[in-house]
């Protein structure tokens, strides 16, 4: 869900904004709802992206090694990454790439559109299991 294969300017901008809000507003309380140690989680996450030379991080070359079907679920309003991430997977992977782009959803499809997300995962998994069972039966 909401994968990153390259670092986009929107990613760095949004992470810098959330770090600023975490340090200066009540955003910390919202993070405490989801993380046992919100300070360590947010600082650890944002420091990696903001304090290191992370702008050059790029794993697109590794995508060619994926040999199993993948499902990418992303919100079309994700403030940490654009549909370019999906396009990269479609261009670089040698495996089937299924995509579910959720309209009006940001970075947390599992929270913002839980039913759609679970249905997409179940449908994808069920289809793969049926195809696998068919392939096994044909081979025997």
Short mmCIF file of N, CA, C and O in Angstrom, two decimals:
data_model
loop_
_atom_site.label_atom_id
_atom_site.label_comp_id
_atom_site.label_asym_id
_atom_site.label_seq_id
_atom_site.Cartn_x
_atom_site.Cartn_y
_atom_site.Cartn_z
N UNK A 1 0.84 -1.18 0.00
CA UNK A 1 0.00 0.00 0.00
C UNK A 1 0.88 1.24 0.00
O UNK A 1 1.85 1.31 0.76
N UNK A 2 0.52 2.17 -0.86
CA UNK A 2 1.22 3.45 -0.97
C UNK A 2 2.74 3.26 -1.02
O UNK A 2 3.46 3.78 -0.20
N UNK A 3 3.22 2.48 -2.01
CA UNK A 3 4.65 2.18 -2.06
C UNK A 3 5.51 3.35 -2.52
O UNK A 3 5.02 4.28 -3.16
N UNK A 4 6.77 3.26 -2.18
CA UNK A 4 7.77 4.23 -2.63
C UNK A 4 8.90 3.47 -3.30
O UNK A 4 9.49 2.59 -2.71
N UNK A 5 9.20 3.83 -4.53
CA UNK A 5 10.32 3.25 -5.26
C UNK A 5 11.39 4.30 -5.53
O UNK A 5 12.53 3.97 -5.78
N UNK A 6 10.97 5.56 -5.53
CA UNK A 6 11.87 6.71 -5.65
C UNK A 6 11.41 7.76 -4.64
O UNK A 6 10.31 7.66 -4.09
N UNK A 7 12.23 8.73 -4.41
CA UNK A 7 11.86 9.85 -3.54
C UNK A 7 11.36 10.99 -4.43
O UNK A 7 12.07 11.43 -5.33
N UNK A 8 10.16 11.44 -4.14
CA UNK A 8 9.58 12.55 -4.89
C UNK A 8 9.65 13.81 -4.03
O UNK A 8 9.68 13.74 -2.80
N UNK A 9 9.63 14.96 -4.70
CA UNK A 9 9.64 16.23 -3.96
C UNK A 9 8.44 16.33 -3.02
O UNK A 9 8.56 16.82 -1.90
N UNK A 10 7.28 15.84 -3.47
CA UNK A 10 6.07 15.90 -2.64
C UNK A 10 6.27 15.08 -1.35
O UNK A 10 5.74 15.45 -0.30
N UNK A 11 7.02 14.01 -1.44
CA UNK A 11 7.29 13.17 -0.27
C UNK A 11 8.08 13.95 0.77
O UNK A 11 7.70 14.02 1.94
N UNK A 12 9.18 14.54 0.34
CA UNK A 12 10.03 15.30 1.25
C UNK A 12 9.27 16.48 1.83
O UNK A 12 9.33 16.75 3.04
N UNK A 13 8.53 17.18 1.00
CA UNK A 13 7.76 18.34 1.45
C UNK A 13 6.75 17.94 2.52
O UNK A 13 6.65 18.57 3.58
N UNK A 14 6.00 16.87 2.28
CA UNK A 14 4.98 16.44 3.23
C UNK A 14 5.59 15.91 4.53
O UNK A 14 5.04 16.14 5.61
N UNK A 15 6.70 15.21 4.43
CA UNK A 15 7.36 14.70 5.64
C UNK A 15 7.91 15.87 6.46
O UNK A 15 7.79 15.88 7.69
N UNK A 16 8.47 16.87 5.81
CA UNK A 16 8.95 18.06 6.53
C UNK A 16 7.78 18.77 7.22
O UNK A 16 7.91 19.23 8.37
N UNK A 17 6.64 18.84 6.55
CA UNK A 17 5.47 19.49 7.14
C UNK A 17 4.94 18.72 8.35
O UNK A 17 4.59 19.33 9.36
N UNK A 18 4.90 17.39 8.26
CA UNK A 18 4.38 16.62 9.38
C UNK A 18 5.36 16.69 10.55
O UNK A 18 4.94 16.74 11.72
N UNK A 19 6.64 16.73 10.27
CA UNK A 19 7.63 16.85 11.35
C UNK A 19 7.47 18.18 12.06
O UNK A 19 7.49 18.26 13.29
N UNK A 20 7.31 19.26 11.29
CA UNK A 20 7.11 20.59 11.87
C UNK A 20 5.84 20.60 12.72
O UNK A 20 5.83 21.09 13.85
N UNK A 21 4.76 20.04 12.19
CA UNK A 21 3.50 19.99 12.93
C UNK A 21 3.64 19.13 14.19
O UNK A 21 3.11 19.47 15.25
N UNK A 22 4.35 18.03 14.09
CA UNK A 22 4.57 17.15 15.24
C UNK A 22 5.32 17.89 16.34
O UNK A 22 4.99 17.76 17.52
N UNK A 23 6.32 18.67 15.96
CA UNK A 23 7.14 19.39 16.93
C UNK A 23 6.47 20.64 17.50
O UNK A 23 6.85 21.11 18.57
N UNK A 24 5.47 21.17 16.81
CA UNK A 24 4.94 22.48 17.23
C UNK A 24 3.43 22.52 17.49
O UNK A 24 2.94 23.55 17.95
N UNK A 25 2.71 21.44 17.19
CA UNK A 25 1.25 21.46 17.39
C UNK A 25 0.80 20.22 18.15
O UNK A 25 1.62 19.47 18.67
N UNK A 26 -0.49 19.99 18.16
CA UNK A 26 -1.04 18.83 18.87
C UNK A 26 -1.05 17.55 18.03
O UNK A 26 -1.66 16.54 18.40
N UNK A 27 -0.35 17.55 16.91
CA UNK A 27 -0.28 16.35 16.06
C UNK A 27 0.30 15.18 16.83
O UNK A 27 -0.07 14.02 16.60
N UNK A 28 1.18 15.44 17.76
CA UNK A 28 1.78 14.38 18.58
C UNK A 28 0.69 13.51 19.21
O UNK A 28 0.80 12.28 19.24
N UNK A 29 -0.37 14.10 19.71
CA UNK A 29 -1.45 13.35 20.34
C UNK A 29 -2.12 12.39 19.35
O UNK A 29 -2.48 11.27 19.71
N UNK A 30 -2.29 12.83 18.11
CA UNK A 30 -2.90 11.95 17.10
C UNK A 30 -2.00 10.76 16.81
O UNK A 30 -2.47 9.63 16.65
N UNK A 31 -0.69 10.98 16.77
CA UNK A 31 0.23 9.88 16.52
C UNK A 31 0.27 8.92 17.70
O UNK A 31 0.47 7.72 17.52
N UNK A 32 0.08 9.42 18.89
CA UNK A 32 0.10 8.56 20.08
C UNK A 32 -1.04 7.55 20.04
O UNK A 32 -0.95 6.48 20.63
N UNK A 33 -2.09 7.88 19.33
CA UNK A 33 -3.21 6.97 19.18
C UNK A 33 -2.82 5.72 18.40
O UNK A 33 -3.35 4.64 18.63
N UNK A 34 -1.87 5.85 17.48
CA UNK A 34 -1.49 4.74 16.61
C UNK A 34 -0.13 4.13 16.94
O UNK A 34 0.19 3.05 16.43
N UNK A 35 0.69 4.81 17.73
CA UNK A 35 2.06 4.34 18.00
C UNK A 35 2.36 4.40 19.49
O UNK A 35 2.10 5.41 20.14
N UNK A 36 2.91 3.32 20.03
CA UNK A 36 3.24 3.25 21.46
C UNK A 36 4.24 4.34 21.85
O UNK A 36 4.14 4.91 22.93
N UNK A 37 5.21 4.60 20.98
CA UNK A 37 6.20 5.65 21.25
C UNK A 37 6.19 6.59 20.04
O UNK A 37 7.00 6.46 19.12
N UNK A 38 5.27 7.52 20.05
CA UNK A 38 5.09 8.44 18.91
C UNK A 38 6.35 9.25 18.64
O UNK A 38 6.70 9.47 17.48
N UNK A 39 7.03 9.69 19.68
CA UNK A 39 8.24 10.49 19.47
C UNK A 39 9.29 9.70 18.70
O UNK A 39 9.85 10.19 17.72
N UNK A 40 9.58 8.49 19.14
CA UNK A 40 10.59 7.67 18.47
C UNK A 40 10.14 7.32 17.05
O UNK A 40 10.96 7.34 16.12
N UNK A 41 8.87 7.03 16.89
CA UNK A 41 8.37 6.66 15.57
C UNK A 41 8.50 7.82 14.59
O UNK A 41 9.07 7.67 13.50
N UNK A 42 7.98 8.97 14.97
CA UNK A 42 7.99 10.11 14.04
C UNK A 42 9.39 10.64 13.83
O UNK A 42 9.79 10.92 12.69
N UNK A 43 10.15 10.77 14.87
CA UNK A 43 11.51 11.29 14.70
C UNK A 43 12.39 10.32 13.91
O UNK A 43 13.15 10.72 13.04
N UNK A 44 12.25 9.03 14.20
CA UNK A 44 13.03 8.03 13.46
C UNK A 44 12.68 8.03 11.99
O UNK A 44 13.55 8.01 11.13
N UNK A 45 11.38 8.08 11.70
CA UNK A 45 10.91 8.08 10.32
C UNK A 45 11.33 9.36 9.59
O UNK A 45 11.92 9.31 8.51
N UNK A 46 11.06 10.51 10.17
CA UNK A 46 11.35 11.76 9.48
C UNK A 46 12.84 12.04 9.37
O UNK A 46 13.30 12.58 8.36
N UNK A 47 13.60 11.67 10.40
CA UNK A 47 15.05 11.90 10.34
C UNK A 47 15.68 11.15 9.17
O UNK A 47 16.57 11.68 8.49
N UNK A 48 15.24 9.93 8.92
CA UNK A 48 15.80 9.16 7.80
C UNK A 48 15.58 9.89 6.49
O UNK A 48 16.48 10.01 5.66
N UNK A 49 14.38 10.40 6.29
CA UNK A 49 14.05 11.05 5.03
C UNK A 49 14.60 12.47 4.91
O UNK A 49 14.90 12.93 3.82
N UNK A 50 14.72 13.17 6.05
CA UNK A 50 15.07 14.59 5.99
C UNK A 50 16.53 14.91 6.28
O UNK A 50 17.05 15.91 5.79
N UNK A 51 17.20 14.11 7.08
CA UNK A 51 18.55 14.46 7.50
C UNK A 51 19.64 13.76 6.72
O UNK A 51 20.79 14.12 6.79
N UNK A 52 19.30 12.74 6.01
CA UNK A 52 20.29 12.01 5.23
C UNK A 52 20.18 12.43 3.76
O UNK A 52 19.27 13.15 3.38
N UNK A 53 21.07 11.93 2.95
CA UNK A 53 20.99 12.21 1.52
C UNK A 53 20.03 11.21 0.89
O UNK A 53 20.39 10.39 0.06
N UNK A 54 18.79 11.28 1.32
CA UNK A 54 17.79 10.30 0.91
C UNK A 54 17.18 10.64 -0.44
O UNK A 54 16.50 9.81 -1.03
N UNK A 55 17.42 11.83 -0.94
CA UNK A 55 16.84 12.23 -2.22
C UNK A 55 17.30 11.33 -3.37
O UNK A 55 16.59 11.16 -4.35
N UNK A 56 18.45 10.72 -3.23
CA UNK A 56 18.97 9.87 -4.30
C UNK A 56 18.52 8.42 -4.17
O UNK A 56 18.84 7.60 -5.03
N UNK A 57 17.77 8.10 -3.12
CA UNK A 57 17.30 6.72 -2.92
C UNK A 57 16.41 6.31 -4.08
O UNK A 57 15.48 7.03 -4.45
N UNK A 58 16.68 5.14 -4.65
CA UNK A 58 15.94 4.69 -5.83
C UNK A 58 16.07 3.18 -5.92
O UNK A 58 17.18 2.66 -6.05
N UNK A 59 14.97 2.46 -5.82
CA UNK A 59 15.01 1.00 -5.91
C UNK A 59 14.32 0.48 -7.17
O UNK A 59 13.94 -0.68 -7.24
N UNK A 60 14.19 1.33 -8.17
CA UNK A 60 13.50 0.88 -9.38
C UNK A 60 14.20 -0.31 -10.04
O UNK A 60 13.54 -1.19 -10.58
N UNK A 61 15.51 -0.36 -9.98
CA UNK A 61 16.25 -1.47 -10.57
C UNK A 61 15.92 -2.81 -9.93
O UNK A 61 15.96 -3.85 -10.60
N UNK A 62 15.58 -2.79 -8.67
CA UNK A 62 15.27 -4.03 -7.97
C UNK A 62 13.89 -4.59 -8.35
O UNK A 62 13.62 -5.77 -8.15
N UNK A 63 13.03 -3.75 -8.89
CA UNK A 63 11.68 -4.20 -9.22
C UNK A 63 11.68 -5.29 -10.29
O UNK A 63 10.78 -6.14 -10.32
N UNK A 64 12.68 -5.31 -11.14
CA UNK A 64 12.76 -6.33 -12.19
C UNK A 64 12.94 -7.73 -11.62
O UNK A 64 12.68 -8.72 -12.31
N UNK A 65 13.34 -7.83 -10.38
CA UNK A 65 13.57 -9.14 -9.77
C UNK A 65 12.32 -9.73 -9.12
O UNK A 65 12.33 -10.88 -8.70
N UNK A 66 11.26 -8.97 -9.06
CA UNK A 66 10.02 -9.49 -8.47
C UNK A 66 9.37 -10.42 -9.49
O UNK A 66 9.14 -10.05 -10.63
N UNK A 67 9.08 -11.63 -9.07
CA UNK A 67 8.55 -12.64 -9.97
C UNK A 67 7.16 -13.14 -9.58
O UNK A 67 6.67 -14.11 -10.13
N UNK A 68 6.55 -12.50 -8.64
CA UNK A 68 5.19 -12.89 -8.23
C UNK A 68 4.26 -11.72 -8.47
O UNK A 68 4.69 -10.56 -8.46
N UNK A 69 3.01 -11.97 -8.74
CA UNK A 69 2.06 -10.88 -8.96
C UNK A 69 2.00 -9.97 -7.73
O UNK A 69 2.12 -10.43 -6.60
N UNK A 70 1.83 -8.69 -7.99
CA UNK A 70 1.70 -7.74 -6.88
C UNK A 70 0.45 -6.90 -7.05
O UNK A 70 -0.04 -6.70 -8.16
N UNK A 71 -0.05 -6.44 -5.94
CA UNK A 71 -1.19 -5.54 -5.90
C UNK A 71 -0.72 -4.25 -5.25
O UNK A 71 -0.17 -4.27 -4.15
N UNK A 72 -0.91 -3.14 -5.93
CA UNK A 72 -0.59 -1.83 -5.37
C UNK A 72 -1.90 -1.12 -5.08
O UNK A 72 -2.74 -0.97 -5.96
N UNK A 73 -2.04 -0.69 -3.84
CA UNK A 73 -3.21 0.07 -3.43
C UNK A 73 -2.71 1.44 -3.00
O UNK A 73 -1.82 1.54 -2.14
N UNK A 74 -3.27 2.47 -3.60
CA UNK A 74 -2.84 3.83 -3.29
C UNK A 74 -4.02 4.78 -3.42
O UNK A 74 -4.87 4.61 -4.30
N UNK A 75 -4.04 5.78 -2.56
CA UNK A 75 -5.04 6.83 -2.67
C UNK A 75 -4.61 7.86 -3.71
O UNK A 75 -3.43 8.19 -3.80
N UNK A 76 -5.56 8.38 -4.46
CA UNK A 76 -5.21 9.36 -5.48
C UNK A 76 -4.86 10.72 -4.87
O UNK A 76 -4.34 11.58 -5.56
N UNK A 77 -5.12 10.89 -3.58
CA UNK A 77 -4.76 12.14 -2.90
C UNK A 77 -3.65 11.92 -1.87
O UNK A 77 -3.53 12.67 -0.91
N UNK A 78 -2.84 10.89 -2.09
CA UNK A 78 -1.73 10.59 -1.19
C UNK A 78 -0.75 11.75 -1.20
O UNK A 78 -0.23 12.13 -2.25
N UNK A 79 -0.51 12.34 -0.04
CA UNK A 79 0.37 13.51 0.05
C UNK A 79 1.83 13.11 0.23
O UNK A 79 2.69 13.97 0.34
N UNK A 80 2.13 11.81 0.25
CA UNK A 80 3.51 11.35 0.36
C UNK A 80 4.05 10.77 -0.95
O UNK A 80 5.24 10.54 -1.07
N UNK A 81 3.19 10.51 -1.90
CA UNK A 81 3.64 9.96 -3.17
C UNK A 81 2.57 10.11 -4.23
O UNK A 81 1.38 10.16 -3.93
N UNK A 82 3.01 10.16 -5.47
CA UNK A 82 2.09 10.35 -6.59
C UNK A 82 1.89 9.03 -7.34
O UNK A 82 2.53 8.02 -7.03
N UNK A 83 1.05 9.06 -8.36
CA UNK A 83 0.84 7.88 -9.19
C UNK A 83 2.11 7.50 -9.96
O UNK A 83 2.18 6.42 -10.54
N UNK A 84 3.11 8.35 -9.93
CA UNK A 84 4.39 8.01 -10.57
C UNK A 84 4.96 6.73 -9.96
O UNK A 84 5.58 5.92 -10.65
N UNK A 85 4.72 6.51 -8.67
CA UNK A 85 5.20 5.29 -8.02
C UNK A 85 4.57 4.06 -8.67
O UNK A 85 5.25 3.07 -8.93
N UNK A 86 3.28 4.14 -8.96
CA UNK A 86 2.58 3.04 -9.62
C UNK A 86 3.12 2.85 -11.04
O UNK A 86 3.38 1.72 -11.47
N UNK A 87 3.30 3.93 -11.76
CA UNK A 87 3.82 3.86 -13.13
C UNK A 87 5.19 3.18 -13.16
O UNK A 87 5.48 2.38 -14.06
N UNK A 88 6.02 3.49 -12.18
CA UNK A 88 7.35 2.87 -12.11
C UNK A 88 7.22 1.36 -11.97
O UNK A 88 7.91 0.60 -12.66
N UNK A 89 6.34 0.92 -11.08
CA UNK A 89 6.15 -0.53 -10.90
C UNK A 89 5.66 -1.16 -12.20
O UNK A 89 6.14 -2.23 -12.60
N UNK A 90 4.72 -0.52 -12.86
CA UNK A 90 4.20 -1.06 -14.12
C UNK A 90 5.27 -1.11 -15.20
O UNK A 90 5.28 -2.03 -16.02
N UNK A 91 6.18 -0.15 -15.20
CA UNK A 91 7.25 -0.11 -16.20
C UNK A 91 8.37 -1.10 -15.90
O UNK A 91 8.95 -1.68 -16.82
N UNK A 92 8.68 -1.29 -14.63
CA UNK A 92 9.89 -2.03 -14.26
C UNK A 92 9.67 -3.49 -13.87
O UNK A 92 10.60 -4.30 -13.98
N UNK A 93 8.51 -3.83 -13.39
CA UNK A 93 8.26 -5.21 -12.93
C UNK A 93 8.03 -6.14 -14.11
O UNK A 93 7.41 -5.76 -15.10
N UNK A 94 8.55 -7.36 -13.99
CA UNK A 94 8.31 -8.39 -14.99
C UNK A 94 7.15 -9.29 -14.57
O UNK A 94 6.87 -10.29 -15.21
N UNK A 95 6.51 -8.94 -13.50
CA UNK A 95 5.37 -9.70 -12.99
C UNK A 95 4.10 -8.91 -13.23
O UNK A 95 4.16 -7.72 -13.52
N UNK A 96 2.95 -9.55 -13.12
CA UNK A 96 1.71 -8.80 -13.21
C UNK A 96 1.61 -7.76 -12.07
O UNK A 96 1.95 -8.06 -10.93
N UNK A 97 1.16 -6.57 -12.41
CA UNK A 97 0.99 -5.51 -11.42
C UNK A 97 -0.47 -5.07 -11.48
O UNK A 97 -0.91 -4.46 -12.45
N UNK A 98 -1.22 -5.44 -10.44
CA UNK A 98 -2.60 -4.98 -10.32
C UNK A 98 -2.59 -3.69 -9.52
O UNK A 98 -1.80 -3.54 -8.58
N UNK A 99 -3.46 -2.78 -9.88
CA UNK A 99 -3.50 -1.47 -9.22
C UNK A 99 -4.92 -1.15 -8.78
O UNK A 99 -5.87 -1.34 -9.55
N UNK A 100 -5.04 -0.65 -7.57
CA UNK A 100 -6.30 -0.09 -7.11
C UNK A 100 -5.99 1.32 -6.64
O UNK A 100 -5.34 1.52 -5.62
N UNK A 101 -6.42 2.30 -7.44
CA UNK A 101 -6.23 3.71 -7.10
C UNK A 101 -7.56 4.19 -6.51
O UNK A 101 -8.57 4.23 -7.21
N UNK A 102 -7.54 4.52 -5.24
CA UNK A 102 -8.76 4.88 -4.52
C UNK A 102 -8.99 6.39 -4.57
O UNK A 102 -8.16 7.18 -4.09
N UNK A 103 -10.10 6.78 -5.15
CA UNK A 103 -10.43 8.19 -5.29
C UNK A 103 -10.77 8.82 -3.94
O UNK A 103 -11.50 8.23 -3.14
N UNK A 104 -10.19 10.00 -3.71
CA UNK A 104 -10.45 10.74 -2.48
C UNK A 104 -9.73 10.21 -1.26
O UNK A 104 -9.98 10.66 -0.14
N UNK A 105 -8.82 9.27 -1.45
CA UNK A 105 -8.11 8.65 -0.32
C UNK A 105 -6.67 9.16 -0.31
O UNK A 105 -6.05 9.36 -1.36
N UNK A 106 -6.14 9.35 0.89
CA UNK A 106 -4.78 9.84 1.03
C UNK A 106 -3.81 8.67 1.21
O UNK A 106 -3.80 7.76 0.41
N UNK A 107 -3.02 8.69 2.28
CA UNK A 107 -1.89 7.77 2.44
C UNK A 107 -2.22 6.49 3.22
O UNK A 107 -1.38 5.61 3.30
N UNK A 108 -3.39 6.37 3.78
CA UNK A 108 -3.69 5.21 4.61
C UNK A 108 -4.97 4.52 4.15
O UNK A 108 -5.99 4.54 4.83
N UNK A 109 -4.93 3.85 3.00
CA UNK A 109 -6.13 3.19 2.49
C UNK A 109 -6.73 2.20 3.49
O UNK A 109 -7.94 2.05 3.56
N UNK A 110 -5.87 1.54 4.26
CA UNK A 110 -6.37 0.56 5.23
C UNK A 110 -7.21 1.21 6.33
O UNK A 110 -8.03 0.55 6.95
N UNK A 111 -7.03 2.50 6.54
CA UNK A 111 -7.85 3.22 7.53
C UNK A 111 -8.95 4.03 6.86
O UNK A 111 -10.05 4.12 7.37
N UNK A 112 -8.61 4.67 5.75
CA UNK A 112 -9.54 5.59 5.11
C UNK A 112 -10.59 4.88 4.24
O UNK A 112 -11.67 5.42 4.03
N UNK A 113 -10.25 3.72 3.73
CA UNK A 113 -11.16 2.95 2.89
C UNK A 113 -10.98 1.47 3.21
O UNK A 113 -10.64 0.66 2.35
N UNK A 114 -11.20 1.12 4.46
CA UNK A 114 -10.87 -0.23 4.92
C UNK A 114 -11.65 -1.31 4.18
O UNK A 114 -11.08 -2.34 3.82
N UNK A 115 -12.93 -1.10 3.95
CA UNK A 115 -13.71 -2.15 3.27
C UNK A 115 -13.24 -2.36 1.83
O UNK A 115 -13.08 -3.51 1.39
N UNK A 116 -13.01 -1.28 1.10
CA UNK A 116 -12.52 -1.40 -0.28
C UNK A 116 -11.15 -2.07 -0.30
O UNK A 116 -10.87 -2.90 -1.16
N UNK A 117 -10.30 -1.67 0.64
CA UNK A 117 -8.95 -2.21 0.70
C UNK A 117 -8.97 -3.70 0.99
O UNK A 117 -8.31 -4.50 0.31
N UNK A 118 -9.74 -4.10 2.00
CA UNK A 118 -9.84 -5.52 2.34
C UNK A 118 -10.44 -6.33 1.20
O UNK A 118 -9.98 -7.44 0.90
N UNK A 119 -11.44 -5.79 0.54
CA UNK A 119 -12.07 -6.48 -0.59
C UNK A 119 -11.06 -6.67 -1.73
O UNK A 119 -10.98 -7.73 -2.34
N UNK A 120 -10.28 -5.63 -2.00
CA UNK A 120 -9.27 -5.72 -3.07
C UNK A 120 -8.22 -6.78 -2.75
O UNK A 120 -7.84 -7.57 -3.61
N UNK A 121 -7.78 -6.81 -1.50
CA UNK A 121 -6.77 -7.81 -1.09
C UNK A 121 -7.36 -9.21 -1.16
O UNK A 121 -6.72 -10.14 -1.66
N UNK A 122 -8.59 -9.37 -0.68
CA UNK A 122 -9.24 -10.68 -0.71
C UNK A 122 -9.45 -11.15 -2.15
O UNK A 122 -9.19 -12.31 -2.47
N UNK A 123 -9.92 -10.26 -3.02
CA UNK A 123 -10.15 -10.63 -4.42
C UNK A 123 -8.83 -11.01 -5.10
O UNK A 123 -8.76 -12.01 -5.82
N UNK A 124 -7.80 -10.21 -4.87
CA UNK A 124 -6.48 -10.47 -5.46
C UNK A 124 -5.94 -11.81 -4.97
O UNK A 124 -5.53 -12.66 -5.76
N UNK A 125 -5.98 -12.03 -3.67
CA UNK A 125 -5.46 -13.27 -3.08
C UNK A 125 -6.27 -14.47 -3.56
O UNK A 125 -5.70 -15.51 -3.91
N UNK A 126 -7.59 -14.33 -3.56
CA UNK A 126 -8.44 -15.43 -4.02
C UNK A 126 -8.17 -15.79 -5.47
O UNK A 126 -8.10 -16.98 -5.82
N UNK A 127 -8.00 -14.78 -6.31
CA UNK A 127 -7.71 -15.05 -7.72
C UNK A 127 -6.38 -15.78 -7.87
O UNK A 127 -6.26 -16.76 -8.62
N UNK A 128 -5.37 -15.35 -7.13
CA UNK A 128 -4.06 -16.01 -7.21
C UNK A 128 -4.14 -17.46 -6.75
O UNK A 128 -3.53 -18.34 -7.35
N UNK A 129 -4.88 -17.69 -5.68
CA UNK A 129 -5.03 -19.06 -5.19
C UNK A 129 -5.75 -19.95 -6.21
O UNK A 129 -5.34 -21.09 -6.45
N UNK A 130 -6.79 -19.43 -6.82
CA UNK A 130 -7.51 -20.20 -7.84
C UNK A 130 -6.61 -20.49 -9.04
O UNK A 130 -6.59 -21.61 -9.56
N UNK A 131 -5.84 -19.49 -9.47
CA UNK A 131 -4.94 -19.69 -10.61
C UNK A 131 -3.85 -20.70 -10.27
O UNK A 131 -3.51 -21.55 -11.08
N UNK A 132 -3.33 -20.62 -9.05
CA UNK A 132 -2.28 -21.55 -8.61
C UNK A 132 -2.84 -22.97 -8.56
O UNK A 132 -2.20 -23.90 -9.04
N UNK A 133 -4.02 -23.12 -7.98
CA UNK A 133 -4.63 -24.45 -7.90
C UNK A 133 -4.87 -25.00 -9.29
O UNK A 133 -4.64 -26.19 -9.55
N UNK A 134 -5.29 -24.17 -10.23
CA UNK A 134 -5.50 -24.61 -11.60
C UNK A 134 -4.20 -25.03 -12.26
O UNK A 134 -4.15 -26.04 -12.99
N UNK A 135 -3.13 -24.30 -12.00
CA UNK A 135 -1.83 -24.63 -12.58
C UNK A 135 -1.31 -25.94 -12.00
O UNK A 135 -0.74 -26.78 -12.72
N UNK A 136 -1.49 -26.14 -10.70
CA UNK A 136 -1.04 -27.37 -10.06
C UNK A 136 -1.82 -28.56 -10.59
O UNK A 136 -1.27 -29.62 -10.91
N UNK A 137 -3.14 -28.40 -10.73
CA UNK A 137 -3.98 -29.50 -11.24
C UNK A 137 -3.61 -29.84 -12.67
O UNK A 137 -3.56 -31.03 -13.04
N UNK A 138 -3.29 -28.86 -13.50
CA UNK A 138 -2.92 -29.10 -14.89
C UNK A 138 -1.57 -29.81 -15.00
O UNK A 138 -1.33 -30.58 -15.93
N UNK A 139 -0.69 -29.55 -14.03
CA UNK A 139 0.66 -30.13 -14.07
C UNK A 139 0.66 -31.58 -13.58
O UNK A 139 1.61 -32.32 -13.84
N UNK A 140 -0.38 -31.99 -12.88
CA UNK A 140 -0.40 -33.36 -12.34
C UNK A 140 -1.18 -34.31 -13.18
O UNK A 140 -1.79 -34.07 -14.13
#
